[in-house]
PDB file of C-alpha atoms and ligand atoms in Angstrom:
ATOM      1  CA  MET A   1       8.822  -6.954 -12.807  1.00 96.00           C
ATOM      2  CA  TYR A   2       5.410  -6.830 -11.091  1.00 98.00           C
ATOM      3  CA  ILE A   3       5.410  -6.911  -7.299  1.00 98.00           C
ATOM      4  CA  VAL A   4       2.415  -7.013  -4.945  1.00 98.00           C
ATOM      5  CA  LEU A   5       2.880  -5.557  -1.457  1.00 98.00           C
ATOM      6  CA  PHE A   6       0.201  -7.034   0.742  1.00 96.00           C
ATOM      7  CA  GLY A   7      -0.700  -6.433   4.379  1.00 97.00           C
ATOM      8  CA  PRO A   8      -2.968  -4.658   6.854  1.00 97.00           C
ATOM      9  CA  PRO A   9      -3.319  -0.872   7.007  1.00 97.00           C
ATOM     10  CA  GLY A  10      -0.187   0.579   8.571  1.00 97.00           C
ATOM     11  CA  ALA A  11       1.955  -2.537   8.016  1.00 97.00           C
ATOM     12  CA  GLY A  12       4.360  -0.389   5.959  1.00 97.00           C
ATOM     13  CA  LYS A  13       3.253  -0.891   2.345  1.00 98.00           C
ATOM     14  CA  GLY A  14       3.893   2.777   1.519  1.00 97.00           C
ATOM     15  CA  THR A  15       7.167   2.910   3.458  1.00 96.00           C
ATOM     16  CA  TYR A  16       8.719  -0.229   1.910  1.00 98.00           C
ATOM     17  CA  GLY A  17       7.090   0.407  -1.483  1.00 98.00           C
ATOM     18  CA  ARG A  18       8.979   3.694  -1.838  1.00 97.00           C
ATOM     19  CA  LYS A  19      12.234   1.950  -0.871  1.00 97.00           C
ATOM     20  CA  LEU A  20      11.653  -0.882  -3.355  1.00 98.00           C
ATOM     21  CA  SER A  21      10.943   1.688  -6.050  1.00 98.00           C
ATOM     22  CA  GLN A  22      14.333   3.351  -5.393  1.00 97.00           C
ATOM     23  CA  TRP A  23      16.147   0.008  -5.413  1.00 98.00           C
ATOM     24  CA  LEU A  24      14.458  -1.409  -8.517  1.00 97.00           C
ATOM     25  CA  GLY A  25      13.759   1.746 -10.542  1.00 97.00           C
ATOM     26  CA  ILE A  26      10.082   0.925 -11.139  1.00 97.00           C
ATOM     27  CA  PRO A  27       7.127   3.052  -9.948  1.00 98.00           C
ATOM     28  CA  VAL A  28       4.708   2.355  -7.116  1.00 98.00           C
ATOM     29  CA  VAL A  29       1.000   2.111  -7.933  1.00 98.00           C
ATOM     30  CA  ALA A  30      -0.538   3.026  -4.565  1.00 98.00           C
ATOM     31  CA  THR A  31      -4.295   2.826  -5.041  1.00 98.00           C
ATOM     32  CA  GLY A  32      -5.073   4.640  -1.766  1.00 97.00           C
ATOM     33  CA  ASP A  33      -2.844   7.585  -2.785  1.00 96.00           C
ATOM     34  CA  MET A  34      -4.466   7.676  -6.230  1.00 97.00           C
ATOM     35  CA  LEU A  35      -7.980   7.734  -4.746  1.00 97.00           C
ATOM     36  CA  ARG A  36      -7.059  10.452  -2.226  1.00 96.00           C
ATOM     37  CA  ALA A  37      -5.517  12.557  -5.032  1.00 95.00           C
ATOM     38  CA  ALA A  38      -8.725  12.194  -7.083  1.00 97.00           C
ATOM     39  CA  ILE A  39     -10.806  13.288  -4.083  1.00 96.00           C
ATOM     40  CA  GLU A  40      -8.504  16.255  -3.458  1.00 94.00           C
ATOM     41  CA  GLU A  41      -8.703  17.312  -7.120  1.00 96.00           C
ATOM     42  CA  GLY A  42     -12.500  16.936  -7.126  1.00 98.00           C
ATOM     43  CA  THR A  43     -12.512  14.686 -10.211  1.00 98.00           C
ATOM     44  CA  GLN A  44     -15.459  12.479 -11.191  1.00 98.00           C
ATOM     45  CA  LEU A  45     -13.565   9.489  -9.785  1.00 98.00           C
ATOM     46  CA  GLY A  46     -12.987  11.398  -6.535  1.00 98.00           C
ATOM     47  CA  GLU A  47     -16.702  12.128  -6.213  1.00 98.00           C
ATOM     48  CA  ARG A  48     -17.548   8.447  -6.745  1.00 98.00           C
ATOM     49  CA  VAL A  49     -15.095   7.098  -4.171  1.00 98.00           C
ATOM     50  CA  LYS A  50     -14.941   9.630  -1.362  1.00 97.00           C
ATOM     51  CA  LYS A  51     -17.706   8.144   0.782  1.00 97.00           C
ATOM     52  CA  TYR A  52     -15.885   4.788   0.839  1.00 97.00           C
ATOM     53  CA  VAL A  53     -12.403   6.190   1.495  1.00 97.00           C
ATOM     54  CA  TYR A  54     -13.518   8.532   4.304  1.00 95.00           C
ATOM     55  CA  ALA A  55     -15.393   5.667   5.981  1.00 95.00           C
ATOM     56  CA  GLY A  56     -12.488   3.200   5.569  1.00 95.00           C
ATOM     57  CA  GLU A  57     -14.623   0.881   3.413  1.00 97.00           C
ATOM     58  CA  LEU A  58     -13.381  -0.832   0.265  1.00 98.00           C
ATOM     59  CA  VAL A  59     -14.127   0.956  -3.005  1.00 98.00           C
ATOM     60  CA  PRO A  60     -16.142  -1.349  -5.327  1.00 98.00           C
ATOM     61  CA  ASP A  61     -14.032  -3.714  -7.436  1.00 98.00           C
ATOM     62  CA  GLU A  62     -15.290  -2.389 -10.813  1.00 98.00           C
ATOM     63  CA  ILE A  63     -14.083   1.132  -9.958  1.00 98.00           C
ATOM     64  CA  MET A  64     -10.710  -0.237  -8.823  1.00 98.00           C
ATOM     65  CA  ARG A  65     -10.357  -2.067 -12.138  1.00 98.00           C
ATOM     66  CA  GLU A  66     -10.599   1.237 -14.048  1.00 97.00           C
ATOM     67  CA  VAL A  67      -8.068   2.888 -11.715  1.00 97.00           C
ATOM     68  CA  VAL A  68      -5.509   0.097 -12.016  1.00 98.00           C
ATOM     69  CA  LYS A  69      -5.989  -0.410 -15.756  1.00 97.00           C
ATOM     70  CA  GLN A  70      -5.238   3.260 -16.359  1.00 96.00           C
ATOM     71  CA  ALA A  71      -2.111   3.084 -14.188  1.00 97.00           C
ATOM     72  CA  LEU A  72      -0.873  -0.058 -15.947  1.00 97.00           C
ATOM     73  CA  ASP A  73      -1.415   1.501 -19.379  1.00 96.00           C
ATOM     74  CA  SER A  74       0.750   4.512 -18.559  1.00 95.00           C
ATOM     75  CA  GLU A  75       4.183   4.846 -20.161  1.00 95.00           C
ATOM     76  CA  THR A  76       5.957   4.835 -16.767  1.00 95.00           C
ATOM     77  CA  ALA A  77       4.568   1.351 -15.984  1.00 95.00           C
ATOM     78  CA  LYS A  78       6.033  -0.347 -19.023  1.00 92.00           C
ATOM     79  CA  ASN A  79       8.919  -2.008 -17.151  1.00 93.00           C
ATOM     80  CA  GLY A  80       6.801  -3.128 -14.221  1.00 97.00           C
ATOM     81  CA  VAL A  81       5.282  -1.698 -11.054  1.00 98.00           C
ATOM     82  CA  ILE A  82       5.025  -2.249  -7.326  1.00 98.00           C
ATOM     83  CA  PHE A  83       1.374  -2.491  -6.223  1.00 98.00           C
ATOM     84  CA  ASP A  84       0.655  -0.971  -2.805  1.00 98.00           C
ATOM     85  CA  GLY A  85      -2.890  -1.675  -1.607  1.00 96.00           C
ATOM     86  CA  PHE A  86      -4.091  -3.642  -4.631  1.00 98.00           C
ATOM     87  CA  PRO A  87      -5.432  -6.302  -4.898  1.00 98.00           C
ATOM     88  CA  ARG A  88      -7.594  -6.344  -1.768  1.00 97.00           C
ATOM     89  CA  THR A  89     -10.261  -8.897  -2.724  1.00 97.00           C
ATOM     90  CA  LEU A  90     -10.185 -12.189  -4.583  1.00 96.00           C
ATOM     91  CA  GLN A  91     -12.008 -10.542  -7.476  1.00 97.00           C
ATOM     92  CA  GLN A  92      -9.324  -7.827  -7.651  1.00 98.00           C
ATOM     93  CA  ALA A  93      -6.583 -10.489  -7.644  1.00 97.00           C
ATOM     94  CA  LYS A  94      -8.234 -12.158 -10.635  1.00 97.00           C
ATOM     95  CA  MET A  95      -8.629  -8.759 -12.357  1.00 97.00           C
ATOM     96  CA  LEU A  96      -4.945  -8.078 -11.886  1.00 97.00           C
ATOM     97  CA  GLU A  97      -3.940 -11.433 -13.343  1.00 96.00           C
ATOM     98  CA  GLU A  98      -6.189 -10.727 -16.328  1.00 97.00           C
ATOM     99  CA  LEU A  99      -4.860  -7.176 -16.878  1.00 97.00           C
ATOM    100  CA  LEU A 100      -1.263  -8.389 -16.671  1.00 97.00           C
ATOM    101  CA  SER A 101      -1.859 -11.358 -18.938  1.00 96.00           C
ATOM    102  CA  GLU A 102      -3.211  -8.946 -21.610  1.00 95.00           C
ATOM    103  CA  LYS A 103       0.306  -7.466 -21.529  1.00 93.00           C
ATOM    104  CA  GLY A 104       1.988 -10.867 -21.606  1.00 95.00           C
ATOM    105  CA  ALA A 105       3.058 -10.337 -17.974  1.00 96.00           C
ATOM    106  CA  HIS A 106       2.305 -11.848 -14.580  1.00 96.00           C
ATOM    107  CA  ILE A 107       2.923 -11.202 -10.878  1.00 97.00           C
ATOM    108  CA  ASP A 108       6.606 -11.984 -10.167  1.00 97.00           C
ATOM    109  CA  LEU A 109       6.764 -11.491  -6.427  1.00 97.00           C
ATOM    110  CA  ILE A 110       4.322 -11.162  -3.528  1.00 97.00           C
ATOM    111  CA  ILE A 111       5.564  -9.548  -0.319  1.00 98.00           C
ATOM    112  CA  GLU A 112       3.395 -10.026   2.751  1.00 97.00           C
ATOM    113  CA  LEU A 113       3.996  -7.379   5.421  1.00 98.00           C
ATOM    114  CA  ASP A 114       2.928  -8.357   8.871  1.00 96.00           C
ATOM    115  CA  ALA A 115       2.380  -6.431  12.133  1.00 97.00           C
ATOM    116  CA  SER A 116      -0.029  -6.893  15.038  1.00 97.00           C
ATOM    117  CA  ASP A 117      -3.189  -4.791  15.414  1.00 97.00           C
ATOM    118  CA  ASP A 118      -1.788  -3.098  18.562  1.00 96.00           C
ATOM    119  CA  VAL A 119       1.356  -1.937  16.740  1.00 96.00           C
ATOM    120  CA  ILE A 120      -0.750  -0.752  13.815  1.00 97.00           C
ATOM    121  CA  ILE A 121      -3.200   1.261  15.925  1.00 96.00           C
ATOM    122  CA  GLU A 122      -0.317   3.059  17.648  1.00 95.00           C
ATOM    123  CA  ARG A 123       1.468   3.710  14.341  1.00 96.00           C
ATOM    124  CA  LEU A 124      -1.475   5.023  12.396  1.00 97.00           C
ATOM    125  CA  SER A 125      -2.583   7.292  15.238  1.00 96.00           C
ATOM    126  CA  SER A 126       0.804   9.022  15.087  1.00 95.00           C
ATOM    127  CA  ARG A 127       1.231   9.084  11.288  1.00 96.00           C
ATOM    128  CA  ARG A 128       1.385  12.537   9.689  1.00 96.00           C
ATOM    129  CA  VAL A 129       1.559  13.208   5.950  1.00 96.00           C
ATOM    130  CA  CYS A 130       2.553  16.142   3.785  1.00 96.00           C
ATOM    131  CA  PRO A 131      -0.476  17.213   1.706  1.00 93.00           C
ATOM    132  CA  LYS A 132       1.854  18.781  -0.900  1.00 93.00           C
ATOM    133  CA  CYS A 133       4.673  16.301  -1.648  1.00 94.00           C
ATOM    134  CA  GLY A 134       3.208  13.146  -0.046  1.00 92.00           C
ATOM    135  CA  ALA A 135       6.117  12.534   2.395  1.00 95.00           C
ATOM    136  CA  VAL A 136       5.057  10.315   5.317  1.00 95.00           C
ATOM    137  CA  TYR A 137       6.221  10.742   8.935  1.00 95.00           C
ATOM    138  CA  ASN A 138       5.499   9.204  12.269  1.00 95.00           C
ATOM    139  CA  LEU A 139       5.509  11.401  15.367  1.00 93.00           C
ATOM    140  CA  ARG A 140       6.916   8.518  17.448  1.00 93.00           C
ATOM    141  CA  THR A 141       9.187   6.496  15.200  1.00 91.00           C
ATOM    142  CA  ASN A 142      10.028   8.664  12.201  1.00 91.00           C
ATOM    143  CA  PRO A 143       9.409  12.282  13.222  1.00 94.00           C
ATOM    144  CA  PRO A 144      10.005  15.367  11.074  1.00 96.00           C
ATOM    145  CA  LYS A 145      12.685  17.754  12.364  1.00 96.00           C
ATOM    146  CA  ASP A 146       9.910  20.219  13.236  1.00 88.00           C
ATOM    147  CA  ASP A 147       6.851  18.353  14.594  1.00 74.00           C
ATOM    148  CA  SER A 148       4.425  20.222  12.388  1.00 89.00           C
ATOM    149  CA  LYS A 149       6.225  20.784   9.051  1.00 96.00           C
ATOM    150  CA  CYS A 150       7.459  18.641   6.160  1.00 97.00           C
ATOM    151  CA  ASP A 151      11.272  18.249   6.050  1.00 97.00           C
ATOM    152  CA  VAL A 152      11.186  18.163   2.245  1.00 96.00           C
ATOM    153  CA  CYS A 153       8.979  21.137   1.341  1.00 96.00           C
ATOM    154  CA  GLY A 154       8.123  22.925   4.611  1.00 96.00           C
ATOM    155  CA  THR A 155       4.338  22.438   4.209  1.00 97.00           C
ATOM    156  CA  PRO A 156       2.342  21.976   7.470  1.00 97.00           C
ATOM    157  CA  LEU A 157       1.710  18.248   8.019  1.00 97.00           C
ATOM    158  CA  VAL A 158      -1.799  16.813   8.363  1.00 96.00           C
ATOM    159  CA  GLN A 159      -3.422  13.648   9.705  1.00 95.00           C
ATOM    160  CA  ARG A 160      -5.230  11.481   7.136  1.00 94.00           C
ATOM    161  CA  ASP A 161      -9.025  11.558   7.569  1.00 91.00           C
ATOM    162  CA  ASP A 162      -9.049   7.771   7.934  1.00 95.00           C
ATOM    163  CA  ASP A 163      -6.331   7.793  10.631  1.00 96.00           C
ATOM    164  CA  LYS A 164      -8.799   8.774  13.380  1.00 92.00           C
ATOM    165  CA  PRO A 165      -8.982   6.007  16.076  1.00 91.00           C
ATOM    166  CA  GLU A 166     -12.488   4.730  15.262  1.00 92.00           C
ATOM    167  CA  THR A 167     -11.750   4.584  11.508  1.00 95.00           C
ATOM    168  CA  ILE A 168      -8.420   2.789  12.076  1.00 96.00           C
ATOM    169  CA  LYS A 169     -10.264   0.044  14.001  1.00 95.00           C
ATOM    170  CA  PHE A 170     -12.887  -0.186  11.268  1.00 96.00           C
ATOM    171  CA  ARG A 171     -10.195  -0.447   8.532  1.00 97.00           C
ATOM    172  CA  LEU A 172      -8.498  -3.259  10.463  1.00 97.00           C
ATOM    173  CA  ASP A 173     -11.834  -5.027  10.687  1.00 97.00           C
ATOM    174  CA  VAL A 174     -12.368  -4.624   6.933  1.00 97.00           C
ATOM    175  CA  TYR A 175      -8.858  -6.008   6.343  1.00 97.00           C
ATOM    176  CA  HIS A 176      -9.407  -9.086   8.535  1.00 97.00           C
ATOM    177  CA  LYS A 177     -12.823  -9.848   7.042  1.00 97.00           C
ATOM    178  CA  GLN A 178     -12.447  -8.929   3.370  1.00 95.00           C
ATOM    179  CA  THR A 179      -8.736  -8.814   2.493  1.00 96.00           C
ATOM    180  CA  ALA A 180      -6.879 -11.278   4.744  1.00 94.00           C
ATOM    181  CA  PRO A 181      -8.680 -14.303   3.165  1.00 93.00           C
ATOM    182  CA  LEU A 182      -6.738 -13.450   0.003  1.00 95.00           C
ATOM    183  CA  LEU A 183      -3.530 -14.534   1.779  1.00 94.00           C
ATOM    184  CA  GLU A 184      -4.431 -18.180   1.320  1.00 93.00           C
ATOM    185  CA  TYR A 185      -4.928 -17.619  -2.409  1.00 94.00           C
ATOM    186  CA  PHE A 186      -1.637 -15.708  -2.742  1.00 93.00           C
ATOM    187  CA  ARG A 187       0.330 -18.384  -0.855  1.00 91.00           C
ATOM    188  CA  GLN A 188      -0.802 -20.986  -3.371  1.00 92.00           C
ATOM    189  CA  GLN A 189       0.415 -19.029  -6.413  1.00 92.00           C
ATOM    190  CA  PRO A 190       3.523 -20.335  -8.178  1.00 92.00           C
ATOM    191  CA  VAL A 191       5.449 -17.076  -7.641  1.00 95.00           C
ATOM    192  CA  ASP A 192       8.175 -15.924  -5.265  1.00 96.00           C
ATOM    193  CA  TYR A 193       6.637 -15.148  -1.877  1.00 96.00           C
ATOM    194  CA  LEU A 194       8.220 -13.257   1.028  1.00 97.00           C
ATOM    195  CA  VAL A 195       6.931 -12.545   4.516  1.00 97.00           C
ATOM    196  CA  LEU A 196       8.366  -9.532   6.331  1.00 98.00           C
ATOM    197  CA  ASN A 197       7.498  -8.773   9.927  1.00 97.00           C
ATOM    198  CA  THR A 198       7.608  -4.975  10.229  1.00 97.00           C
ATOM    199  CA  GLU A 199       7.309  -4.570  13.978  1.00 97.00           C
ATOM    200  CA  GLY A 200      10.952  -3.480  14.323  1.00 95.00           C
ATOM    201  CA  THR A 201      12.340  -0.188  13.079  1.00 95.00           C
ATOM    202  CA  ILE A 202      12.096   0.888   9.453  1.00 95.00           C
ATOM    203  CA  GLU A 203      15.884   0.445   9.091  1.00 96.00           C
ATOM    204  CA  GLU A 204      15.669  -3.157  10.364  1.00 97.00           C
ATOM    205  CA  GLY A 205      12.807  -3.865   7.971  1.00 97.00           C
ATOM    206  CA  GLU A 206      14.699  -2.413   5.007  1.00 98.00           C
ATOM    207  CA  LYS A 207      17.775  -4.466   5.861  1.00 98.00           C
ATOM    208  CA  LYS A 208      15.780  -7.721   6.080  1.00 98.00           C
ATOM    209  CA  LEU A 209      13.926  -6.948   2.867  1.00 98.00           C
ATOM    210  CA  ARG A 210      17.133  -6.184   1.017  1.00 98.00           C
ATOM    211  CA  GLU A 211      18.693  -9.473   2.199  1.00 98.00           C
ATOM    212  CA  GLU A 212      15.653 -11.429   1.018  1.00 97.00           C
ATOM    213  CA  LEU A 213      15.749  -9.758  -2.393  1.00 97.00           C
ATOM    214  CA  VAL A 214      19.447 -10.564  -2.722  1.00 97.00           C
ATOM    215  CA  ASN A 215      18.698 -14.219  -1.817  1.00 97.00           C
ATOM    216  CA  LEU A 216      16.085 -14.298  -4.589  1.00 96.00           C
ATOM    217  CA  GLY A 217      18.581 -12.803  -7.061  1.00 96.00           C
ATOM    218  CA  ILE A 218      16.405  -9.706  -7.568  1.00 96.00           C
ATOM    219  CA  LEU A 219      19.019  -7.342  -6.068  1.00 96.00           C
ATOM    220  CA  ARG A 220      22.778  -7.635  -5.895  1.00 92.00           C
TER     221      ARG A 220
HETATM  222  P1  AP5 B   1      -4.552   2.870   1.573  1.00 67.97           P
HETATM  223  O1  AP5 B   1      -4.054   4.233   1.372  1.00 67.97           O
HETATM  224  O2  AP5 B   1      -4.010   1.772   0.722  1.00 67.97           O
HETATM  225  O3  AP5 B   1      -4.424   2.550   3.113  1.00 67.97           O
HETATM  226  P2  AP5 B   1      -4.069   1.211   3.907  1.00 67.97           P
HETATM  227  O4  AP5 B   1      -3.987  -0.067   3.191  1.00 67.97           O
HETATM  228  O5  AP5 B   1      -5.061   1.273   5.007  1.00 67.97           O
HETATM  229  O6  AP5 B   1      -2.602   1.409   4.266  1.00 67.97           O
HETATM  230  P3  AP5 B   1      -1.897   2.660   4.850  1.00 67.97           P
HETATM  231  O7  AP5 B   1      -1.534   3.621   3.762  1.00 67.97           O
HETATM  232  O8  AP5 B   1      -2.705   3.233   6.009  1.00 67.97           O
HETATM  233  O9  AP5 B   1      -0.635   2.012   5.527  1.00 67.97           O
HETATM  234  P4  AP5 B   1       0.729   1.435   4.913  1.00 67.97           P
HETATM  235  O10 AP5 B   1       0.718  -0.059   5.009  1.00 67.97           O
HETATM  236  O11 AP5 B   1       1.050   2.061   3.590  1.00 67.97           O
HETATM  237  O12 AP5 B   1       1.714   1.971   6.042  1.00 67.97           O
HETATM  238  P5  AP5 B   1       2.798   3.150   6.015  1.00 67.97           P
HETATM  239  O13 AP5 B   1       3.993   2.745   5.236  1.00 67.97           O
HETATM  240  O14 AP5 B   1       2.163   4.482   5.711  1.00 67.97           O
HETATM  241  O15 AP5 B   1      -6.157   2.817   1.378  1.00 67.97           O
HETATM  242  C1  AP5 B   1      -6.980   3.829   1.915  1.00 67.97           C
HETATM  243  C2  AP5 B   1      -8.427   3.597   1.476  1.00 67.97           C
HETATM  244  O16 AP5 B   1      -8.517   3.649   0.033  1.00 67.97           O
HETATM  245  C3  AP5 B   1      -9.039   2.229   1.839  1.00 67.97           C
HETATM  246  O17 AP5 B   1      -9.554   2.237   3.151  1.00 67.97           O
HETATM  247  C4  AP5 B   1     -10.134   2.084   0.756  1.00 67.97           C
HETATM  248  O18 AP5 B   1     -11.241   2.900   1.054  1.00 67.97           O
HETATM  249  C5  AP5 B   1      -9.457   2.680  -0.473  1.00 67.97           C
HETATM  250  N1  AP5 B   1      -8.729   1.660  -1.280  1.00 67.97           N
HETATM  251  C6  AP5 B   1      -7.387   1.686  -1.591  1.00 67.97           C
HETATM  252  N2  AP5 B   1      -7.059   0.621  -2.353  1.00 67.97           N
HETATM  253  C7  AP5 B   1      -8.215  -0.082  -2.548  1.00 67.97           C
HETATM  254  C8  AP5 B   1      -8.509  -1.288  -3.226  1.00 67.97           C
HETATM  255  N3  AP5 B   1      -7.565  -1.997  -3.861  1.00 67.97           N
HETATM  256  N4  AP5 B   1      -9.795  -1.722  -3.191  1.00 67.97           N
HETATM  257  C9  AP5 B   1     -10.767  -1.031  -2.559  1.00 67.97           C
HETATM  258  N5  AP5 B   1     -10.552   0.121  -1.886  1.00 67.97           N
HETATM  259  C10 AP5 B   1      -9.277   0.594  -1.875  1.00 67.97           C
HETATM  260  O19 AP5 B   1       3.240   3.118   7.569  1.00 67.97           O
HETATM  261  C11 AP5 B   1       2.340   3.503   8.570  1.00 67.97           C
HETATM  262  C12 AP5 B   1       3.044   4.361   9.600  1.00 67.97           C
HETATM  263  O20 AP5 B   1       3.929   3.541  10.363  1.00 67.97           O
HETATM  264  C13 AP5 B   1       3.920   5.489   9.020  1.00 67.97           C
HETATM  265  O21 AP5 B   1       3.762   6.623   9.822  1.00 67.97           O
HETATM  266  C14 AP5 B   1       5.349   4.916   9.128  1.00 67.97           C
HETATM  267  O22 AP5 B   1       6.305   5.974   9.201  1.00 67.97           O
HETATM  268  C15 AP5 B   1       5.231   4.145  10.440  1.00 67.97           C
HETATM  269  N6  AP5 B   1       6.231   3.095  10.769  1.00 67.97           N
HETATM  270  C16 AP5 B   1       6.875   2.960  11.931  1.00 67.97           C
HETATM  271  N7  AP5 B   1       7.686   1.915  11.990  1.00 67.97           N
HETATM  272  C17 AP5 B   1       7.571   1.318  10.834  1.00 67.97           C
HETATM  273  C18 AP5 B   1       8.159   0.148  10.295  1.00 67.97           C
HETATM  274  N8  AP5 B   1       9.055  -0.630  10.924  1.00 67.97           N
HETATM  275  N9  AP5 B   1       7.794  -0.202   9.062  1.00 67.97           N
HETATM  276  C19 AP5 B   1       6.899   0.559   8.402  1.00 67.97           C
HETATM  277  N10 AP5 B   1       6.328   1.656   8.861  1.00 67.97           N
HETATM  278  C20 AP5 B   1       6.637   2.049  10.073  1.00 67.97           C
END
């Protein structure tokens, strides 16, 4: 099963993607996480993309094609994946359809996550991440037991470079101008389509999402 999680920065793609992965037993392909890992490791890909990621700009489509193709070709992706943060342009949506059709597959479900800009700005300003195991916290709504350390591995938490206030606003602008127009295209596709407002708590969001997936016959 191939699922696309779509929505503005901070709408909860990572949060609900990890939950879906647990429920469905298929991996998440989170393009932002993959790019940040490449930057951290100092790979050739990391060198090519870091100026875009730090600035909150979209990485060029041709580079994203290579990243996603490699992820889709991996052994762990053979039963399907949950895409978090891809596609983000019409050209990327077409690339994805093409890459999946080469495998005799297609997108099965699109989940649109929705939250207002004000909620997002507050959330992303208080997000903290573990640089070692990737766990994600929120100082207001989902805090670690100790404000500065990861509950899972004890590593000091950090703020993402692109979670500084001016970059958050820029990323939202990029989303509204370059990515949101894709919504119209997605809504016209003959696939299951869900809209989840994520302005409530994470637990409320998970409950609603689970109910919707049961209604679609994807979960029992
Ligand atoms: P990426 O890493 O994909 O960032 P993003 O889309 O901006 O999304 P975020 O990871 O910031 O937010 P999220 O929706 O996952 O929210 P989360 O669950 O963490 O991309 C980063 C950069 O990489 C881009 O700017 C671009 O440069 C590049 N890039 C990546 N993909 C690309 C592509 N396809 N094409 C071109 N460039 C690409 O939640 C946010 C916070 O809210 C957390 O702290 C969470 O705990 C909290 N929270 C509180 N309440 C809730 C609730 N009810 N639901 C969910 N979360 C909640």
